[in-house]
Amino acid sequence: MNPILKAIDVRKSYGSFEALKGIDLEINRGEVLCLIGPSGSGKSTFLRCINQLEIINGGALWINGELVGYRRVGQKLYELSEREIARQRLATGMVFQRFNLFPHKTALQNVIEGPAQVLKVERRQAEAAGRELLDRVGLAQKCDAYPIELSGGQQQRVAIARALAMKPALMLFDEPTSALDPELVGEVLAVMRDLARSGMTMVVVTHELGFAREVANRVLFMDHGLVVESGPPEQILGSPTHARTREFISAVLS
Amino acid sequence: MLLEVGEQLVKADQRGHADDLSQFEHVRRKHIGRYFAAAVVLVMALWIIRAFAHGQIEWSVSWQYLTARTVLFGLGNTVLLAVLAMLLGIVLGVIVAIMRFSASPIINWAALAYVWLFRGVPSLLQLLLWFNLALVFPTIGIPGLFEWRTVDLMTPFFAALLGLGINQGAYTSEVVRAGLLSVEDGQYEAASAIGMHRLQALRRIILPQAMRVILPPIGNEFIGMVKWTSLASVIQFSEVMYASESIYYVNNRVIELLFVAAFWYLIVVTVLSFLQGRLERYFARGAGRASQSR
Ligand SMILES: Nc1ncnc2c1ncn2[C@@H]1O[C@H](COP(=O)(O)OP(=O)(O)O)[C@@H](O)[C@H]1O
Ligand SMILES: [Mg+2]
């Protein structure tokens, strides 16, 4: 079976600073991958490269076997147009650390914006699907609430529903619980756990090692733009081989 | 003041009462300064009204011309010109503001040049230039296919519309740019992440949020525009100012007719202010308590 995501030697620089120094990775359908690592190690940058919020400077990415950002004809790579990039983005859903809900739209409107505007789904149908999704994240009662009227945990759950509404093949989470008050973290992780159980392919950047241990098939430790080590959660979180991984884990747990 | 209340409470407690403010007689604070200021304002207002009432103004003449055909026709023209020129200004302003965010230096530069030029030259002068465009371009069109004589096209109305609208666009573009800058990057990224392309994100996500910042200054400029239309009287466009002038040239009732024009400007501006408030409330949806409670 083809991997959903394949990355070969992905590099990204900002000016002379190398944020990613060559990432190799394959993710298979239904796999849940947790990315851990110290702040500034390039985790967000890698996610943003996957859905083309950043353009990579080297290496290559494939989603569902399709080259990301370029079309190859013979020995030439043609940059994709803005519309083609927008179409490629449909394969991934993104959940941001700061939610980024549309403040001028209600929870339901946030969720159906993509289906209605981008996928051109008929309005009534989009609404029904939207209500179902909000129900799935436990917010059936909050369809008509504006983001400002919701708690952080509720906003993040709407954001998850909004991403799911596009029926992505791969869900990307960038520290989805880092901006939340501690008592609200659980409700968001619970939704993500359900999602993982339902078979969704997920890449999750997180400091919640308990979640990683329980839900991830594989944990990846990144530092300074490189993958230091990766493997099953018991191994990486339980008996890491690298000193830097050990230091990081004990720092997070303390 | 607070101390007094405190002492009273202590005393009340000593007398065995509960600490409840409602059992005391409340003595309101005296605002002597405010009474004095109000008196001064009232006297001045009365004095001004008296001056106008007893001045050499025949109010009956103003009243008579208030709804004269020429005046009402002028009023209609004023409103039409103001609305169309403002629309042109807003459309140009939005386009130019978006051009300012372009990655292409040439597009960016063109937008800057437009703002520089039309903001830098007085509106009156621009109006006259458009009106006299025929001196530079005798004909307009594609030679051989279709051509018009510029003097036929550049009616006073069209010249005024172009002059005011294009000038307005230069100002509006800066207002719109400020509005676009006020929306956080995360909104654009979230829109991209659900597969929207640039224009879709702008129209559905970014601009509606920017409107909250854009509307108050635009309302302000719309009101300015209503009054700028009076410049069009210089090129014989019969808006309300020109209408009043054309009447007082004949009957010499200058101040009476100026009041007629002033009255109508005030009415139009009042209606606009009201509409602006309604629009602002609409675009404030979901934007927090401070902006909703109005
Ligand atoms: N737009 C940018 N311009 C310059 N440097 C950036 C930019 N975005 C990220 N970086 C740098 O790239 C490195 C990796 O950042 P990031 O991927 O956000 O780290 P993480 O998510 O692991 O905390 C950091 O050192 C950060 O300062
Ligand atoms: Mg990050």
PDB file of C-alpha atoms in Angstrom, chain A residues 55-248:
ATOM      1  CA  ILE A  55       7.445  26.215   0.506  1.00  0.00           C
ATOM      2  CA  ILE A  56      10.299  23.752   0.934  1.00  0.00           C
ATOM      3  CA  ASN A  57      13.797  24.608  -0.265  1.00  0.00           C
ATOM      4  CA  GLY A  58      15.007  21.063  -0.822  1.00  0.00           C
ATOM      5  CA  GLY A  59      13.928  17.436  -0.942  1.00  0.00           C
ATOM      6  CA  ALA A  60      10.413  16.439  -1.854  1.00  0.00           C
ATOM      7  CA  LEU A  61       7.033  15.593  -0.327  1.00  0.00           C
ATOM      8  CA  TRP A  62       4.326  13.317  -1.696  1.00  0.00           C
ATOM      9  CA  ILE A  63       0.780  13.078  -0.425  1.00  0.00           C
ATOM     10  CA  ASN A  64      -1.156  10.048  -1.662  1.00  0.00           C
ATOM     11  CA  GLY A  65       1.575   9.553  -4.224  1.00  0.00           C
ATOM     12  CA  GLU A  66       1.128  13.065  -5.636  1.00  0.00           C
ATOM     13  CA  LEU A  67       4.153  15.378  -5.595  1.00  0.00           C
ATOM     14  CA  VAL A  68       3.455  18.379  -3.355  1.00  0.00           C
ATOM     15  CA  GLY A  69       3.754  21.855  -4.894  1.00  0.00           C
ATOM     16  CA  TYR A  70       5.099  20.819  -8.302  1.00  0.00           C
ATOM     17  CA  ARG A  71       4.161  18.913 -11.402  1.00  0.00           C
ATOM     18  CA  ARG A  72       6.901  16.873 -12.956  1.00  0.00           C
ATOM     19  CA  VAL A  73       7.081  16.654 -16.721  1.00  0.00           C
ATOM     20  CA  GLY A  74      10.135  14.775 -17.919  1.00  0.00           C
ATOM     21  CA  GLN A  75      13.139  16.336 -16.237  1.00  0.00           C
ATOM     22  CA  LYS A  76      11.340  19.567 -15.403  1.00  0.00           C
ATOM     23  CA  LEU A  77       9.388  20.618 -12.301  1.00  0.00           C
ATOM     24  CA  TYR A  78       6.613  23.122 -12.887  1.00  0.00           C
ATOM     25  CA  GLU A  79       5.420  25.186  -9.922  1.00  0.00           C
ATOM     26  CA  LEU A  80       1.727  24.605  -9.319  1.00  0.00           C
ATOM     27  CA  SER A  81      -0.694  27.493  -9.662  1.00  0.00           C
ATOM     28  CA  GLU A  82      -2.378  28.949  -6.617  1.00  0.00           C
ATOM     29  CA  ARG A  83      -5.579  27.075  -7.408  1.00  0.00           C
ATOM     30  CA  GLU A  84      -3.810  23.761  -7.795  1.00  0.00           C
ATOM     31  CA  ILE A  85      -2.079  24.297  -4.450  1.00  0.00           C
ATOM     32  CA  ALA A  86      -5.470  25.038  -2.886  1.00  0.00           C
ATOM     33  CA  ARG A  87      -6.751  21.767  -4.349  1.00  0.00           C
ATOM     34  CA  GLN A  88      -3.762  19.815  -2.977  1.00  0.00           C
ATOM     35  CA  ARG A  89      -4.393  21.284   0.456  1.00  0.00           C
ATOM     36  CA  LEU A  90      -7.754  19.509   0.510  1.00  0.00           C
ATOM     37  CA  ALA A  91      -5.898  16.262   1.237  1.00  0.00           C
ATOM     38  CA  THR A  92      -4.821  17.606   4.623  1.00  0.00           C
ATOM     39  CA  GLY A  93      -6.714  19.156   7.498  1.00  0.00           C
ATOM     40  CA  MET A  94      -4.909  21.468   9.900  1.00  0.00           C
ATOM     41  CA  VAL A  95      -5.628  22.272  13.526  1.00  0.00           C
ATOM     42  CA  PHE A  96      -3.726  25.243  14.876  1.00  0.00           C
ATOM     43  CA  GLN A  97      -2.381  25.956  18.321  1.00  0.00           C
ATOM     44  CA  ARG A  98      -4.385  29.188  18.479  1.00  0.00           C
ATOM     45  CA  PHE A  99      -7.569  27.670  16.953  1.00  0.00           C
ATOM     46  CA  ASN A 100      -7.865  30.396  14.272  1.00  0.00           C
ATOM     47  CA  LEU A 101     -11.635  30.092  14.083  1.00  0.00           C
ATOM     48  CA  PHE A 102     -13.323  32.727  11.929  1.00  0.00           C
ATOM     49  CA  PRO A 103     -14.608  35.149  14.578  1.00  0.00           C
ATOM     50  CA  HIS A 104     -17.369  36.610  12.392  1.00  0.00           C
ATOM     51  CA  LYS A 105     -18.963  33.211  11.833  1.00  0.00           C
ATOM     52  CA  THR A 106     -20.838  30.941  14.201  1.00  0.00           C
ATOM     53  CA  ALA A 107     -19.541  27.463  15.069  1.00  0.00           C
ATOM     54  CA  LEU A 108     -21.721  25.900  12.381  1.00  0.00           C
ATOM     55  CA  GLN A 109     -20.802  28.533   9.807  1.00  0.00           C
ATOM     56  CA  ASN A 110     -17.134  27.900  10.567  1.00  0.00           C
ATOM     57  CA  VAL A 111     -17.604  24.213   9.889  1.00  0.00           C
ATOM     58  CA  ILE A 112     -19.598  24.558   6.657  1.00  0.00           C
ATOM     59  CA  GLU A 113     -17.529  27.383   5.171  1.00  0.00           C
ATOM     60  CA  GLY A 114     -15.113  24.998   3.459  1.00  0.00           C
ATOM     61  CA  PRO A 115     -17.666  22.472   2.176  1.00  0.00           C
ATOM     62  CA  ALA A 116     -20.002  25.209   0.923  1.00  0.00           C
ATOM     63  CA  GLN A 117     -17.434  27.591  -0.590  1.00  0.00           C
ATOM     64  CA  VAL A 118     -14.650  25.276  -1.703  1.00  0.00           C
ATOM     65  CA  LEU A 119     -16.303  21.919  -2.322  1.00  0.00           C
ATOM     66  CA  LYS A 120     -19.551  23.607  -3.475  1.00  0.00           C
ATOM     67  CA  VAL A 121     -21.655  21.215  -1.439  1.00  0.00           C
ATOM     68  CA  GLU A 122     -25.315  22.163  -1.461  1.00  0.00           C
ATOM     69  CA  ARG A 123     -26.176  24.337   1.530  1.00  0.00           C
ATOM     70  CA  ARG A 124     -28.736  22.124   3.268  1.00  0.00           C
ATOM     71  CA  GLN A 125     -26.515  19.073   2.895  1.00  0.00           C
ATOM     72  CA  ALA A 126     -23.450  20.957   4.195  1.00  0.00           C
ATOM     73  CA  GLU A 127     -25.427  22.115   7.218  1.00  0.00           C
ATOM     74  CA  ALA A 128     -26.632  18.645   8.066  1.00  0.00           C
ATOM     75  CA  ALA A 129     -23.090  17.283   7.805  1.00  0.00           C
ATOM     76  CA  GLY A 130     -21.828  20.233   9.851  1.00  0.00           C
ATOM     77  CA  ARG A 131     -24.307  19.592  12.658  1.00  0.00           C
ATOM     78  CA  GLU A 132     -23.330  15.953  12.678  1.00  0.00           C
ATOM     79  CA  LEU A 133     -19.652  16.851  13.002  1.00  0.00           C
ATOM     80  CA  LEU A 134     -20.299  19.315  15.809  1.00  0.00           C
ATOM     81  CA  ASP A 135     -22.275  16.588  17.524  1.00  0.00           C
ATOM     82  CA  ARG A 136     -19.338  14.245  17.089  1.00  0.00           C
ATOM     83  CA  VAL A 137     -17.033  16.677  18.946  1.00  0.00           C
ATOM     84  CA  GLY A 138     -19.696  17.109  21.628  1.00  0.00           C
ATOM     85  CA  LEU A 139     -20.892  20.563  20.623  1.00  0.00           C
ATOM     86  CA  ALA A 140     -24.338  19.919  19.168  1.00  0.00           C
ATOM     87  CA  GLN A 141     -25.709  22.589  21.531  1.00  0.00           C
ATOM     88  CA  LYS A 142     -23.260  25.238  20.356  1.00  0.00           C
ATOM     89  CA  CYS A 143     -23.990  25.396  16.611  1.00  0.00           C
ATOM     90  CA  ASP A 144     -25.090  29.026  16.730  1.00  0.00           C
ATOM     91  CA  ALA A 145     -22.480  30.311  19.169  1.00  0.00           C
ATOM     92  CA  TYR A 146     -19.807  32.703  17.960  1.00  0.00           C
ATOM     93  CA  PRO A 147     -16.210  31.704  18.803  1.00  0.00           C
ATOM     94  CA  ILE A 148     -15.943  34.453  21.417  1.00  0.00           C
ATOM     95  CA  GLU A 149     -18.813  32.819  23.301  1.00  0.00           C
ATOM     96  CA  LEU A 150     -16.965  29.495  23.529  1.00  0.00           C
ATOM     97  CA  SER A 151     -14.237  28.298  25.892  1.00  0.00           C
ATOM     98  CA  GLY A 152     -10.810  27.506  24.477  1.00  0.00           C
ATOM     99  CA  GLY A 153     -11.485  23.788  24.564  1.00  0.00           C
ATOM    100  CA  GLN A 154     -14.799  24.240  22.751  1.00  0.00           C
ATOM    101  CA  GLN A 155     -13.170  26.494  20.151  1.00  0.00           C
ATOM    102  CA  GLN A 156     -10.505  23.899  19.476  1.00  0.00           C
ATOM    103  CA  ARG A 157     -13.140  21.195  19.082  1.00  0.00           C
ATOM    104  CA  VAL A 158     -14.965  23.388  16.537  1.00  0.00           C
ATOM    105  CA  ALA A 159     -11.635  23.813  14.753  1.00  0.00           C
ATOM    106  CA  ILE A 160     -11.246  20.031  14.609  1.00  0.00           C
ATOM    107  CA  ALA A 161     -14.778  19.698  13.198  1.00  0.00           C
ATOM    108  CA  ARG A 162     -13.992  22.419  10.641  1.00  0.00           C
ATOM    109  CA  ALA A 163     -10.934  20.507   9.448  1.00  0.00           C
ATOM    110  CA  LEU A 164     -12.820  17.189   9.348  1.00  0.00           C
ATOM    111  CA  ALA A 165     -15.598  18.746   7.283  1.00  0.00           C
ATOM    112  CA  MET A 166     -13.245  18.754   4.288  1.00  0.00           C
ATOM    113  CA  LYS A 167     -12.855  14.970   4.591  1.00  0.00           C
ATOM    114  CA  PRO A 168      -9.048  15.079   4.579  1.00  0.00           C
ATOM    115  CA  ALA A 169      -6.903  11.992   4.180  1.00  0.00           C
ATOM    116  CA  LEU A 170      -4.425  13.295   6.741  1.00  0.00           C
ATOM    117  CA  MET A 171      -5.004  15.433   9.822  1.00  0.00           C
ATOM    118  CA  LEU A 172      -2.240  17.718  11.082  1.00  0.00           C
ATOM    119  CA  PHE A 173      -2.338  18.992  14.670  1.00  0.00           C
ATOM    120  CA  ASP A 174       0.101  21.686  15.788  1.00  0.00           C
ATOM    121  CA  GLU A 175       0.157  21.668  19.601  1.00  0.00           C
ATOM    122  CA  PRO A 176      -3.647  21.633  19.729  1.00  0.00           C
ATOM    123  CA  THR A 177      -3.773  21.826  23.527  1.00  0.00           C
ATOM    124  CA  SER A 178      -0.880  24.175  24.268  1.00  0.00           C
ATOM    125  CA  ALA A 179      -3.041  27.308  24.378  1.00  0.00           C
ATOM    126  CA  LEU A 180      -5.615  25.737  26.687  1.00  0.00           C
ATOM    127  CA  ASP A 181      -6.167  26.004  30.426  1.00  0.00           C
ATOM    128  CA  PRO A 182      -5.126  22.684  32.012  1.00  0.00           C
ATOM    129  CA  GLU A 183      -8.688  21.625  32.840  1.00  0.00           C
ATOM    130  CA  LEU A 184      -9.716  21.991  29.173  1.00  0.00           C
ATOM    131  CA  VAL A 185      -6.939  19.841  27.704  1.00  0.00           C
ATOM    132  CA  GLY A 186      -8.741  16.573  28.393  1.00  0.00           C
ATOM    133  CA  GLU A 187     -11.849  17.295  26.307  1.00  0.00           C
ATOM    134  CA  VAL A 188      -9.761  18.072  23.221  1.00  0.00           C
ATOM    135  CA  LEU A 189      -7.535  15.027  23.656  1.00  0.00           C
ATOM    136  CA  ALA A 190     -10.651  12.878  24.050  1.00  0.00           C
ATOM    137  CA  VAL A 191     -11.937  14.046  20.659  1.00  0.00           C
ATOM    138  CA  MET A 192      -8.539  13.335  19.103  1.00  0.00           C
ATOM    139  CA  ARG A 193      -8.436   9.894  20.705  1.00  0.00           C
ATOM    140  CA  ASP A 194     -11.842   9.055  19.188  1.00  0.00           C
ATOM    141  CA  LEU A 195     -10.645  10.313  15.856  1.00  0.00           C
ATOM    142  CA  ALA A 196      -7.566   8.096  16.019  1.00  0.00           C
ATOM    143  CA  ARG A 197      -9.733   5.089  16.915  1.00  0.00           C
ATOM    144  CA  SER A 198     -11.955   5.776  13.913  1.00  0.00           C
ATOM    145  CA  GLY A 199      -8.910   5.169  11.726  1.00  0.00           C
ATOM    146  CA  MET A 200      -7.913   8.712  10.791  1.00  0.00           C
ATOM    147  CA  THR A 201      -4.290   9.205   9.777  1.00  0.00           C
ATOM    148  CA  MET A 202      -2.831  11.858  12.064  1.00  0.00           C
ATOM    149  CA  VAL A 203       0.382  13.786  12.643  1.00  0.00           C
ATOM    150  CA  VAL A 204       0.251  15.385  16.076  1.00  0.00           C
ATOM    151  CA  VAL A 205       2.788  17.833  17.444  1.00  0.00           C
ATOM    152  CA  THR A 206       2.305  17.671  21.197  1.00  0.00           C
ATOM    153  CA  HIS A 207       3.860  17.882  24.611  1.00  0.00           C
ATOM    154  CA  GLU A 208       1.190  15.565  26.035  1.00  0.00           C
ATOM    155  CA  LEU A 209       3.373  12.491  26.437  1.00  0.00           C
ATOM    156  CA  GLY A 210       0.548  10.529  28.056  1.00  0.00           C
ATOM    157  CA  PHE A 211      -1.542  11.010  24.938  1.00  0.00           C
ATOM    158  CA  ALA A 212       1.413  10.017  22.751  1.00  0.00           C
ATOM    159  CA  ARG A 213       2.023   6.874  24.776  1.00  0.00           C
ATOM    160  CA  GLU A 214      -1.608   5.843  24.593  1.00  0.00           C
ATOM    161  CA  VAL A 215      -2.619   6.804  21.067  1.00  0.00           C
ATOM    162  CA  ALA A 216       0.485   7.036  18.871  1.00  0.00           C
ATOM    163  CA  ASN A 217       1.732   4.175  16.718  1.00  0.00           C
ATOM    164  CA  ARG A 218       5.024   5.954  16.389  1.00  0.00           C
ATOM    165  CA  VAL A 219       6.776   8.805  18.171  1.00  0.00           C
ATOM    166  CA  LEU A 220       9.307  11.029  16.478  1.00  0.00           C
ATOM    167  CA  PHE A 221      11.754  13.147  18.450  1.00  0.00           C
ATOM    168  CA  MET A 222      13.029  16.220  16.605  1.00  0.00           C
ATOM    169  CA  ASP A 223      15.798  18.600  17.540  1.00  0.00           C
ATOM    170  CA  HIS A 224      17.489  21.392  15.583  1.00  0.00           C
ATOM    171  CA  GLY A 225      15.659  20.586  12.368  1.00  0.00           C
ATOM    172  CA  LEU A 226      16.443  16.866  12.350  1.00  0.00           C
ATOM    173  CA  VAL A 227      14.711  13.678  13.441  1.00  0.00           C
ATOM    174  CA  VAL A 228      16.896  12.422  16.279  1.00  0.00           C
ATOM    175  CA  GLU A 229      15.085   9.134  16.796  1.00  0.00           C
ATOM    176  CA  SER A 230      11.754   7.516  16.126  1.00  0.00           C
ATOM    177  CA  GLY A 231       9.979   4.336  17.088  1.00  0.00           C
ATOM    178  CA  PRO A 232       7.066   2.904  19.047  1.00  0.00           C
ATOM    179  CA  PRO A 233       6.002   5.100  21.995  1.00  0.00           C
ATOM    180  CA  GLU A 234       7.153   2.609  24.652  1.00  0.00           C
ATOM    181  CA  GLN A 235      10.631   2.703  23.208  1.00  0.00           C
ATOM    182  CA  ILE A 236      11.020   6.460  22.591  1.00  0.00           C
ATOM    183  CA  LEU A 237       9.256   7.557  25.753  1.00  0.00           C
ATOM    184  CA  GLY A 238      10.331   4.624  27.923  1.00  0.00           C
ATOM    185  CA  SER A 239      13.913   3.905  26.968  1.00  0.00           C
ATOM    186  CA  PRO A 240      15.217   6.516  24.540  1.00  0.00           C
ATOM    187  CA  THR A 241      18.689   5.860  23.184  1.00  0.00           C
ATOM    188  CA  HIS A 242      19.767   9.473  22.723  1.00  0.00           C
ATOM    189  CA  ALA A 243      20.761  11.729  25.588  1.00  0.00           C
ATOM    190  CA  ARG A 244      18.874  14.679  24.068  1.00  0.00           C
ATOM    191  CA  THR A 245      15.647  12.689  23.920  1.00  0.00           C
ATOM    192  CA  ARG A 246      16.098  11.625  27.525  1.00  0.00           C
ATOM    193  CA  GLU A 247      16.746  15.208  28.645  1.00  0.00           C
ATOM    194  CA  PHE A 248      13.714  16.468  26.768  1.00  0.00           C
TER     195      PHE A 248
END
